[in-house]
JSON list of C-alpha atoms in Angstrom, two decimals:
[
{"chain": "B", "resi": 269, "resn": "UNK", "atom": "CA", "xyz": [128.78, 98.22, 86.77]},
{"chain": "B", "resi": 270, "resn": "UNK", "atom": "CA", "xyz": [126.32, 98.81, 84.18]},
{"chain": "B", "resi": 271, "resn": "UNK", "atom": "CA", "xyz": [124.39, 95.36, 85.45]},
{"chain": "B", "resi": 272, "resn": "UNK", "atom": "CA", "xyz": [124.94, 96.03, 89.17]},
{"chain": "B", "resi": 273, "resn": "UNK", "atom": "CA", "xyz": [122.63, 99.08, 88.16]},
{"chain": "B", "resi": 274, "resn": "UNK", "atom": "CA", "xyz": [119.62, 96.67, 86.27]},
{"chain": "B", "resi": 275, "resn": "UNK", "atom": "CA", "xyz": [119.19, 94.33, 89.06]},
{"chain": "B", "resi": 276, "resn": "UNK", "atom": "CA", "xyz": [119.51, 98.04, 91.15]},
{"chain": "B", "resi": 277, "resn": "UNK", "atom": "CA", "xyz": [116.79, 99.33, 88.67]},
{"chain": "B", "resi": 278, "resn": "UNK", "atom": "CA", "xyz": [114.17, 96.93, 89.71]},
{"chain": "B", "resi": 279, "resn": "UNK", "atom": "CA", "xyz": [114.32, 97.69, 93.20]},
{"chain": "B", "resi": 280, "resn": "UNK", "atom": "CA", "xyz": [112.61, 100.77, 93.89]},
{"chain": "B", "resi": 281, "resn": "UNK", "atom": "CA", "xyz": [109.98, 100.00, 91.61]},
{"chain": "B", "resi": 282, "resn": "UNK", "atom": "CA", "xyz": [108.99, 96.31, 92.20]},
{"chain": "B", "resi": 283, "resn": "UNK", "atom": "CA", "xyz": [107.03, 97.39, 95.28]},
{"chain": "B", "resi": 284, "resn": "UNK", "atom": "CA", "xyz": [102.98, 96.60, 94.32]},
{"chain": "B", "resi": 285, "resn": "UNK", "atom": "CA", "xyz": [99.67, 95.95, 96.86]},
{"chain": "B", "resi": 286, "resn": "UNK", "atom": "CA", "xyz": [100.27, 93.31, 99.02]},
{"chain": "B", "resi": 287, "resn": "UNK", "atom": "CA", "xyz": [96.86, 91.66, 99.11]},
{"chain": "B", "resi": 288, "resn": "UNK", "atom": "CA", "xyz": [97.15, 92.41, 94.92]},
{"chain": "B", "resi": 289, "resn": "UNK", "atom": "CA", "xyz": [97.35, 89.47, 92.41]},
{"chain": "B", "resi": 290, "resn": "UNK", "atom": "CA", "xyz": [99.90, 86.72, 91.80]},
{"chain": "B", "resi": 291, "resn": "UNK", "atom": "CA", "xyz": [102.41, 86.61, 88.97]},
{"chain": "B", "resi": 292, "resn": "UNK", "atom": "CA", "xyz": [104.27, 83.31, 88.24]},
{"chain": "B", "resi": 293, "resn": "UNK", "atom": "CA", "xyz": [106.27, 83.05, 85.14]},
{"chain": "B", "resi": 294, "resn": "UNK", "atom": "CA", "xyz": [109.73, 80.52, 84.28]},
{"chain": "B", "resi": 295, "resn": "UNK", "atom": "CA", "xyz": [111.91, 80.66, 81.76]},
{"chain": "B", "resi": 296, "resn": "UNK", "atom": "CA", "xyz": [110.35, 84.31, 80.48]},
{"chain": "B", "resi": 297, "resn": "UNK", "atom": "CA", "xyz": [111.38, 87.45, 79.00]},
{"chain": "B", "resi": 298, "resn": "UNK", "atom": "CA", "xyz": [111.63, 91.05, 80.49]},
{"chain": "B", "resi": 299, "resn": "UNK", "atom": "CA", "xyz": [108.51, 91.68, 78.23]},
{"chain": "B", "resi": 300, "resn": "UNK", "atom": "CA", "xyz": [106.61, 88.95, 78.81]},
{"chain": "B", "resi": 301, "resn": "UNK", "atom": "CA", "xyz": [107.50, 89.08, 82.79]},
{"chain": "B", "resi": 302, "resn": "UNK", "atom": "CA", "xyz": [105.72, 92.86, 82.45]},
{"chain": "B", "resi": 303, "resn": "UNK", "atom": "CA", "xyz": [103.17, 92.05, 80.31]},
{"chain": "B", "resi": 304, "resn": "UNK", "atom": "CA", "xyz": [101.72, 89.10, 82.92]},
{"chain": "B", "resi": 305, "resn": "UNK", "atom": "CA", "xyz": [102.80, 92.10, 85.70]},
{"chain": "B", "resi": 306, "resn": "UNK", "atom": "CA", "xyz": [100.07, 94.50, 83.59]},
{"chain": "B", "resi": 307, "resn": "UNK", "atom": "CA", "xyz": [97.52, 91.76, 83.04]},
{"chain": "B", "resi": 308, "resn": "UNK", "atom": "CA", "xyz": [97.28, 90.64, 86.89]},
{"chain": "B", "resi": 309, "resn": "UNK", "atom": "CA", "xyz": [97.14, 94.30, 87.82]},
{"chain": "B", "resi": 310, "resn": "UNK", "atom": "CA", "xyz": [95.01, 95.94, 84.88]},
{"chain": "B", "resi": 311, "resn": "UNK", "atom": "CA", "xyz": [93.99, 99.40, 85.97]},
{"chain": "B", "resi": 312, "resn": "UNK", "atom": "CA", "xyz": [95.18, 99.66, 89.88]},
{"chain": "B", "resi": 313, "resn": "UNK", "atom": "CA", "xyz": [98.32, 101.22, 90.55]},
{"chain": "B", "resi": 314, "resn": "UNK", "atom": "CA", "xyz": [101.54, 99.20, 91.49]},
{"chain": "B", "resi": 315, "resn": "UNK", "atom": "CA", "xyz": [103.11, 101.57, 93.79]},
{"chain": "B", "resi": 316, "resn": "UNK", "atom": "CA", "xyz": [102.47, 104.62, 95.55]},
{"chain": "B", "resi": 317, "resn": "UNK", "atom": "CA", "xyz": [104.05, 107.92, 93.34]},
{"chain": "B", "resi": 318, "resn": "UNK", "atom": "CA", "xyz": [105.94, 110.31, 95.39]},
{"chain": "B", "resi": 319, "resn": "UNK", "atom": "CA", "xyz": [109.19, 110.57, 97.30]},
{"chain": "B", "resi": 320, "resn": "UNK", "atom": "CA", "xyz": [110.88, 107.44, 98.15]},
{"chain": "B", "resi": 321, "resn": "UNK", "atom": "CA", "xyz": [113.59, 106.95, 100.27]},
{"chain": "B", "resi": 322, "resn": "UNK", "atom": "CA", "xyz": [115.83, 104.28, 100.90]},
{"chain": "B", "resi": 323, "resn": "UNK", "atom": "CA", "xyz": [119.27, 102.36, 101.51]},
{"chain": "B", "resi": 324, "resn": "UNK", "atom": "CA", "xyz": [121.43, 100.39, 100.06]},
{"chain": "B", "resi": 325, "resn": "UNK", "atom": "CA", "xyz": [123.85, 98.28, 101.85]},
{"chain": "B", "resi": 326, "resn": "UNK", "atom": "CA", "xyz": [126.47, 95.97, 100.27]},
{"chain": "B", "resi": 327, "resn": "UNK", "atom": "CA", "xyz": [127.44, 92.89, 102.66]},
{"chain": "B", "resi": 328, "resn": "UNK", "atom": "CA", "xyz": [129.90, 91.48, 99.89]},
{"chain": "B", "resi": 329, "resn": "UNK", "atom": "CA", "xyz": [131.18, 92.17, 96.77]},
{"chain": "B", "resi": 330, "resn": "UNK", "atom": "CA", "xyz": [134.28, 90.17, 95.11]},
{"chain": "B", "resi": 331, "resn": "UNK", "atom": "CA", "xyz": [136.01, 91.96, 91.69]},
{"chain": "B", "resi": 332, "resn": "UNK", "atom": "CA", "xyz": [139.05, 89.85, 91.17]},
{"chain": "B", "resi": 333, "resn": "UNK", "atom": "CA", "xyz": [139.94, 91.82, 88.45]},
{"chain": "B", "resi": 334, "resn": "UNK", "atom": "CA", "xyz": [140.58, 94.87, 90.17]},
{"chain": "B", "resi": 335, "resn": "UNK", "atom": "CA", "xyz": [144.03, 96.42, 91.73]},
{"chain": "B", "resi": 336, "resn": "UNK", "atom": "CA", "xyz": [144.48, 95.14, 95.26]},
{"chain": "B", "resi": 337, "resn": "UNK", "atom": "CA", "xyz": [144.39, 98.75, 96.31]},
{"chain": "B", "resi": 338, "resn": "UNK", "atom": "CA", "xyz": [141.34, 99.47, 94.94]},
{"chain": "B", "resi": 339, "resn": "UNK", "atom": "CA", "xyz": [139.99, 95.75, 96.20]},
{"chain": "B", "resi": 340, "resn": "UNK", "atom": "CA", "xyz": [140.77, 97.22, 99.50]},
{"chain": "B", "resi": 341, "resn": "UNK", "atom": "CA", "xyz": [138.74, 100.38, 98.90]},
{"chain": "B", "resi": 342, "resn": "UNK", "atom": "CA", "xyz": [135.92, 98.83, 98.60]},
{"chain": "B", "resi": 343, "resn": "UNK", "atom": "CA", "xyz": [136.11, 96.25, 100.93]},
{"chain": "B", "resi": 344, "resn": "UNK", "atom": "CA", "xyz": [136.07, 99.44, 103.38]},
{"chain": "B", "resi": 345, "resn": "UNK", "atom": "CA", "xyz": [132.68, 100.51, 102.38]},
{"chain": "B", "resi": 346, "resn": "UNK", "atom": "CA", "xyz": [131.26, 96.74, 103.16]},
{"chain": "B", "resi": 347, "resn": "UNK", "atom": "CA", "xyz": [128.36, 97.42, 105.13]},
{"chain": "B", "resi": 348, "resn": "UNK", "atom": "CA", "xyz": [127.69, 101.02, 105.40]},
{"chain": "B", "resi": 349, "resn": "UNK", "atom": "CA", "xyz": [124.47, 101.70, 104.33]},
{"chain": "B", "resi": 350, "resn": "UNK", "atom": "CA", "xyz": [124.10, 103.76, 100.99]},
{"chain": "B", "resi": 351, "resn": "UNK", "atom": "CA", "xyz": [121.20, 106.54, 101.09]},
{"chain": "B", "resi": 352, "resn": "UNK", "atom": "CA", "xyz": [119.27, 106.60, 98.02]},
{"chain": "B", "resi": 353, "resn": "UNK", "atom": "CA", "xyz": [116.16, 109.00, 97.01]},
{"chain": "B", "resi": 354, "resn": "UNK", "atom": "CA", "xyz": [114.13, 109.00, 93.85]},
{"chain": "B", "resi": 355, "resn": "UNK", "atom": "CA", "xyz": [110.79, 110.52, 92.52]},
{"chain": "B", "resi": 356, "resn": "UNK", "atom": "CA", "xyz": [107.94, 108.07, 91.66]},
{"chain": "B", "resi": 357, "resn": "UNK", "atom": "CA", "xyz": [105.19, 110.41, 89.58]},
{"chain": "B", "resi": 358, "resn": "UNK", "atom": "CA", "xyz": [101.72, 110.07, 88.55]},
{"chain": "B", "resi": 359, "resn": "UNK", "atom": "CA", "xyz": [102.79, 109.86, 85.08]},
{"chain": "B", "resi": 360, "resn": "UNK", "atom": "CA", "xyz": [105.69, 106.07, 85.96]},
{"chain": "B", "resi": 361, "resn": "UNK", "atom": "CA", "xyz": [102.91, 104.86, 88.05]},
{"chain": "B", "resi": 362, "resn": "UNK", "atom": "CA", "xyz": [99.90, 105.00, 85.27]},
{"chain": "B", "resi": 363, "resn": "UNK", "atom": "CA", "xyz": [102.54, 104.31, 82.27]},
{"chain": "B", "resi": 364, "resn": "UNK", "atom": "CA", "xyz": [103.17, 101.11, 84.81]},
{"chain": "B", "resi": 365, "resn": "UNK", "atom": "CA", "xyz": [107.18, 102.60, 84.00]},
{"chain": "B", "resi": 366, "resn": "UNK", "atom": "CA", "xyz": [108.49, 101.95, 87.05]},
{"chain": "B", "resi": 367, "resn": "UNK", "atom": "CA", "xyz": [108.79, 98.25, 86.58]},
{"chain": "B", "resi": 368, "resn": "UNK", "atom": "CA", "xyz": [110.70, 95.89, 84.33]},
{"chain": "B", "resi": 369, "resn": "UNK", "atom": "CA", "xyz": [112.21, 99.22, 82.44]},
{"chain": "B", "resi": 370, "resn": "UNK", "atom": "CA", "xyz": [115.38, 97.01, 81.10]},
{"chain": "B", "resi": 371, "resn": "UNK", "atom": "CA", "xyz": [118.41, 97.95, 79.49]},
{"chain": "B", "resi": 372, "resn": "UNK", "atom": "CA", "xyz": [117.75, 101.53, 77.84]},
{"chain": "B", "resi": 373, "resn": "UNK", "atom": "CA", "xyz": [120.70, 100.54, 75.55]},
{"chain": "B", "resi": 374, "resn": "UNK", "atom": "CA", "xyz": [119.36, 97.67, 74.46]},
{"chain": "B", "resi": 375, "resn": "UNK", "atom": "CA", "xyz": [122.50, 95.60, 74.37]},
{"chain": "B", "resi": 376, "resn": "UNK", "atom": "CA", "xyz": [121.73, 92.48, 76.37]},
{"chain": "B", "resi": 377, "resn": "UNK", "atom": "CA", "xyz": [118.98, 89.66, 76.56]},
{"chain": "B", "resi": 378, "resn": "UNK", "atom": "CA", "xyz": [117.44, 88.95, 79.44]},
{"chain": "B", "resi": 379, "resn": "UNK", "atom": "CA", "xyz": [115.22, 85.83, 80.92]},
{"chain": "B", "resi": 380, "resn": "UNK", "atom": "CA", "xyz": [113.60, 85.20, 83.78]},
{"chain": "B", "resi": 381, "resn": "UNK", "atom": "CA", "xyz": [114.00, 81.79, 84.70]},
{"chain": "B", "resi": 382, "resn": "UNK", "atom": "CA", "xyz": [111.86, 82.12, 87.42]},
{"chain": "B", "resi": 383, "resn": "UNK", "atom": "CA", "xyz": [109.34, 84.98, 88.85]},
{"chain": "B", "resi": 384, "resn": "UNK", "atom": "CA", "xyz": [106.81, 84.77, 91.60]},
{"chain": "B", "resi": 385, "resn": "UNK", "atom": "CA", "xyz": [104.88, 87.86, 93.14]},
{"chain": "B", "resi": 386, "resn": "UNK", "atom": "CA", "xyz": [102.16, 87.96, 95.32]},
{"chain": "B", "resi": 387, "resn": "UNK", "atom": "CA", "xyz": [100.81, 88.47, 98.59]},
{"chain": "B", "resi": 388, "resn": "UNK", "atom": "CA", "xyz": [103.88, 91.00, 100.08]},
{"chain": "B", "resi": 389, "resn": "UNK", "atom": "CA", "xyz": [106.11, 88.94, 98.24]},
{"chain": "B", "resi": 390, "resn": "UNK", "atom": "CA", "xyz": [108.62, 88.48, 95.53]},
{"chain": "B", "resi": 391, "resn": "UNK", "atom": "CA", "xyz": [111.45, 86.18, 94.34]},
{"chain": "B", "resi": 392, "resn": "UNK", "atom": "CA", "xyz": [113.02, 86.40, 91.05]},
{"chain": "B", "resi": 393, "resn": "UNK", "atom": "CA", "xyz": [115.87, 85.05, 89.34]},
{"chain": "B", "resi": 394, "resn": "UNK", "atom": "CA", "xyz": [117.51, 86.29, 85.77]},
{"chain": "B", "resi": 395, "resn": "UNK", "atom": "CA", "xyz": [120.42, 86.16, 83.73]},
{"chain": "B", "resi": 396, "resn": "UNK", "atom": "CA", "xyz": [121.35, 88.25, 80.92]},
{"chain": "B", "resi": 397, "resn": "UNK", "atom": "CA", "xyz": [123.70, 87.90, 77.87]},
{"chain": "B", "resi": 398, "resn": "UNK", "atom": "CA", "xyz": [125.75, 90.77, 76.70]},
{"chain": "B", "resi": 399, "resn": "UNK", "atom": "CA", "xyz": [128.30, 91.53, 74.72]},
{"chain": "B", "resi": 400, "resn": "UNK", "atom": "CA", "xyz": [130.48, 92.51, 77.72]},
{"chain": "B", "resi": 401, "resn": "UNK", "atom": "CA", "xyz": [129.79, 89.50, 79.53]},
{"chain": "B", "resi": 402, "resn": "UNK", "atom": "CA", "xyz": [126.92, 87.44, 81.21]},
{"chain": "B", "resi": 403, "resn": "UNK", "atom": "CA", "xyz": [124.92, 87.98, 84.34]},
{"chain": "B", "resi": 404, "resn": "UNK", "atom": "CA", "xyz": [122.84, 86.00, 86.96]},
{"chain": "B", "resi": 405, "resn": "UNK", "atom": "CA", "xyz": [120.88, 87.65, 89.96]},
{"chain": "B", "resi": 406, "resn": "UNK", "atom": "CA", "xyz": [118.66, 86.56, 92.49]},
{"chain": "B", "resi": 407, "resn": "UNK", "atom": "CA", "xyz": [115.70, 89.03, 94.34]},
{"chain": "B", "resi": 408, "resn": "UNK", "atom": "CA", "xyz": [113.78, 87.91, 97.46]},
{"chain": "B", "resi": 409, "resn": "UNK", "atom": "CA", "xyz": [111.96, 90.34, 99.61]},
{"chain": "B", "resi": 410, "resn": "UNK", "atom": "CA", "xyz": [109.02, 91.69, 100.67]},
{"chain": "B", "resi": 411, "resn": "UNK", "atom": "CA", "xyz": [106.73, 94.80, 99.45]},
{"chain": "B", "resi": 412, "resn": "UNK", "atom": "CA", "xyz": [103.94, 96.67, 100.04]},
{"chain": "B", "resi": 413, "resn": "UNK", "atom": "CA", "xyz": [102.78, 99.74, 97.33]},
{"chain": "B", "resi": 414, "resn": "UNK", "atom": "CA", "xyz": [104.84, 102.14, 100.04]},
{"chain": "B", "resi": 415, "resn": "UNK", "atom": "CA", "xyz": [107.72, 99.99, 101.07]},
{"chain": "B", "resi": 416, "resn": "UNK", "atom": "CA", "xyz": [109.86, 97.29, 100.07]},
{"chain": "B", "resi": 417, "resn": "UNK", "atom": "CA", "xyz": [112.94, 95.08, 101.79]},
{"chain": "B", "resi": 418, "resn": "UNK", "atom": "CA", "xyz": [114.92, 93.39, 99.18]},
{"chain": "B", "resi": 419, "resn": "UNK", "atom": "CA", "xyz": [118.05, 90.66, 99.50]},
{"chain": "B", "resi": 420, "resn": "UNK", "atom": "CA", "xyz": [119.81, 90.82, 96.10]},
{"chain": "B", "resi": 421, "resn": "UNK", "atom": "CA", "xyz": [123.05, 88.59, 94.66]},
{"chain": "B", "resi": 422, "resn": "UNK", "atom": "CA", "xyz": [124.47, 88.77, 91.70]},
{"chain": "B", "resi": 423, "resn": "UNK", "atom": "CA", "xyz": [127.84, 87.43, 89.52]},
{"chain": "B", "resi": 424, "resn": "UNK", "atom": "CA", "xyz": [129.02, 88.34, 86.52]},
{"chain": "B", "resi": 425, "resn": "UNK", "atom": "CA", "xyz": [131.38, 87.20, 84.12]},
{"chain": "B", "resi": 426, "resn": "UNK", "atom": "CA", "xyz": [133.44, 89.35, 81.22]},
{"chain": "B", "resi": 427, "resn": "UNK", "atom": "CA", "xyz": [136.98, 90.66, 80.36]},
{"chain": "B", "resi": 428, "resn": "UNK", "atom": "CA", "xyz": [136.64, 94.06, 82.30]},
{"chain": "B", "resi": 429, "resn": "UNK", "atom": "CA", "xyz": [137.40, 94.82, 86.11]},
{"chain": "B", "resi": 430, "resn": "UNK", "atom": "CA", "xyz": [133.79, 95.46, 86.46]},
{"chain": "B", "resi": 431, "resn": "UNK", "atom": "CA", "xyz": [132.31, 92.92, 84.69]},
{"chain": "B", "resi": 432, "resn": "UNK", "atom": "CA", "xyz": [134.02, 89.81, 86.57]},
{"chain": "B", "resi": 433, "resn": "UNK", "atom": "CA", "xyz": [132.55, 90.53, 89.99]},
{"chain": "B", "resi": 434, "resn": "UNK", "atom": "CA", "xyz": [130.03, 89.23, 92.36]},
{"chain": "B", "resi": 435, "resn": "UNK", "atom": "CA", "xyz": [128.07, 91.18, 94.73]},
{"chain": "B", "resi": 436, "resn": "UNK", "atom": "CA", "xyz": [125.26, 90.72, 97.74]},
{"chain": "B", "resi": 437, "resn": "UNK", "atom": "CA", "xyz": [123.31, 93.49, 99.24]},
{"chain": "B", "resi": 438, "resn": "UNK", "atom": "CA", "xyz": [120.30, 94.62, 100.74]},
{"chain": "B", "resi": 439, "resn": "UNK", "atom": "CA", "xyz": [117.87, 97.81, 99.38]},
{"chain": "B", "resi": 440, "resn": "UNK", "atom": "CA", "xyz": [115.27, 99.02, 102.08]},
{"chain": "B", "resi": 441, "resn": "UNK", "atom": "CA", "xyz": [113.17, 101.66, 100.39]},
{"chain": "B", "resi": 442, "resn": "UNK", "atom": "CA", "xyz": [109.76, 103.40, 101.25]},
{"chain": "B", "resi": 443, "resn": "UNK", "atom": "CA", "xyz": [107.74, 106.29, 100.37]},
{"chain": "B", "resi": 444, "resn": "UNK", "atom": "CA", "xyz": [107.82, 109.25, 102.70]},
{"chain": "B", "resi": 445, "resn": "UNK", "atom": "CA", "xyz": [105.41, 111.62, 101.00]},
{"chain": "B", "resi": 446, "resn": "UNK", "atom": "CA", "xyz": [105.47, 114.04, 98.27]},
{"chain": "B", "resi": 447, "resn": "UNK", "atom": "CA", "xyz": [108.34, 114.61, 95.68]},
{"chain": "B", "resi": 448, "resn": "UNK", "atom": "CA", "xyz": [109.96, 118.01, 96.56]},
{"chain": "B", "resi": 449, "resn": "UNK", "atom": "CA", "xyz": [111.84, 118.67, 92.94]},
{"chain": "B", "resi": 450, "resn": "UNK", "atom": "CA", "xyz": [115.11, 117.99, 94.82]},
{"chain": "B", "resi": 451, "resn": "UNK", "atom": "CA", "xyz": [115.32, 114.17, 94.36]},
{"chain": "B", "resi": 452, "resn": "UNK", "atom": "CA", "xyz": [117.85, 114.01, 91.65]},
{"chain": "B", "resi": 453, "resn": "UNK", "atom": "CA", "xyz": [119.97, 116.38, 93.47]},
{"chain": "B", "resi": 454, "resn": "UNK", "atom": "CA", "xyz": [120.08, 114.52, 96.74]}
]
């Protein structure tokens, strides 16, 4: 699950101006994907900070691994939207934070093999190698620096229940003013 959240991760924070600069990398690293990010932006901010909201909405999502009961269970929740609210502040938007953050545990290597932003738009495509198991995901969408509308896919591989799935969705997100304090409790 720990990879459905990455890919999840980038989400909410990949949104940057629309008319701002392009980024085009292949076959490139989390760091060096965010270091061309911070070079074609320099100074201006990627995203509006405040409240964002959002949904996420799973269309399919295959874990062979898993009881058939369970299997079941979540093949109920298949396309009911999932509400979602975070805090962007002034502090992840001038530390340029909110994008690229990676694995905080450090276990996995990823690569972009391709990465294209510009003008309203992204599409990406990574994989990652961990000891758990390997991913692959796919990002297309469009963004603005207060909303974003993202179509996501992603497989794994791995000996766990969670780690042999695959998984499509879509994450709608935008900013709807100021953070309240309450984000992390909603």
């Amino acid at each position: 699950m720990r990879r459905f959240l990455l890919v999840t991760a980038l989400v909410p924070l990949a949104a940057c101006n629309a008319g701002g600069p392009t980024v085009t990398a292949t076959n490139a690293s989390e760091a060096e994907v965010k270091a061309k990010v911070a070079a074609a932006t320099g100074d201006a901010d990627m995203i509006s900070p405040g409240r964002w909201e959002g949904t996420m909405t799973i269309s399919d999502m295959k874990m062979p691994k898993l009881p058939p009961e369970a299997q079941a269970r979540m093949a109920g929740r298949m396309g009911q939207p999932r509400k979602f609210v975070s805090c962007v502040t002034e502090e992840d938007v001038k530390a340029k934070r909110a994008f690229f953050t990676g694995d905080k545990n450090g276990d996995k290597s990823c690569t972009y093999s391709r990465f294209t932003m510009g003008g309203g738009k992204i599409d990406a495509a990574m994989s990652c190698k961990s000891e758990g198991g390997d991913m692959n995901a796919t990002m297309t969408g469009n963004f603005s620096s207060d909303s974003y509308h993202m179509d996501m896919a992603s497989n794994t591989d791995g000996n766990s229940p969670y780690a042999a799935m695959s998984m499509k969705m879509t994450v709608d997100g935008k900013r709807t003013g100021a953070c309240r304090g309450t984000e992390d409790k909603e």
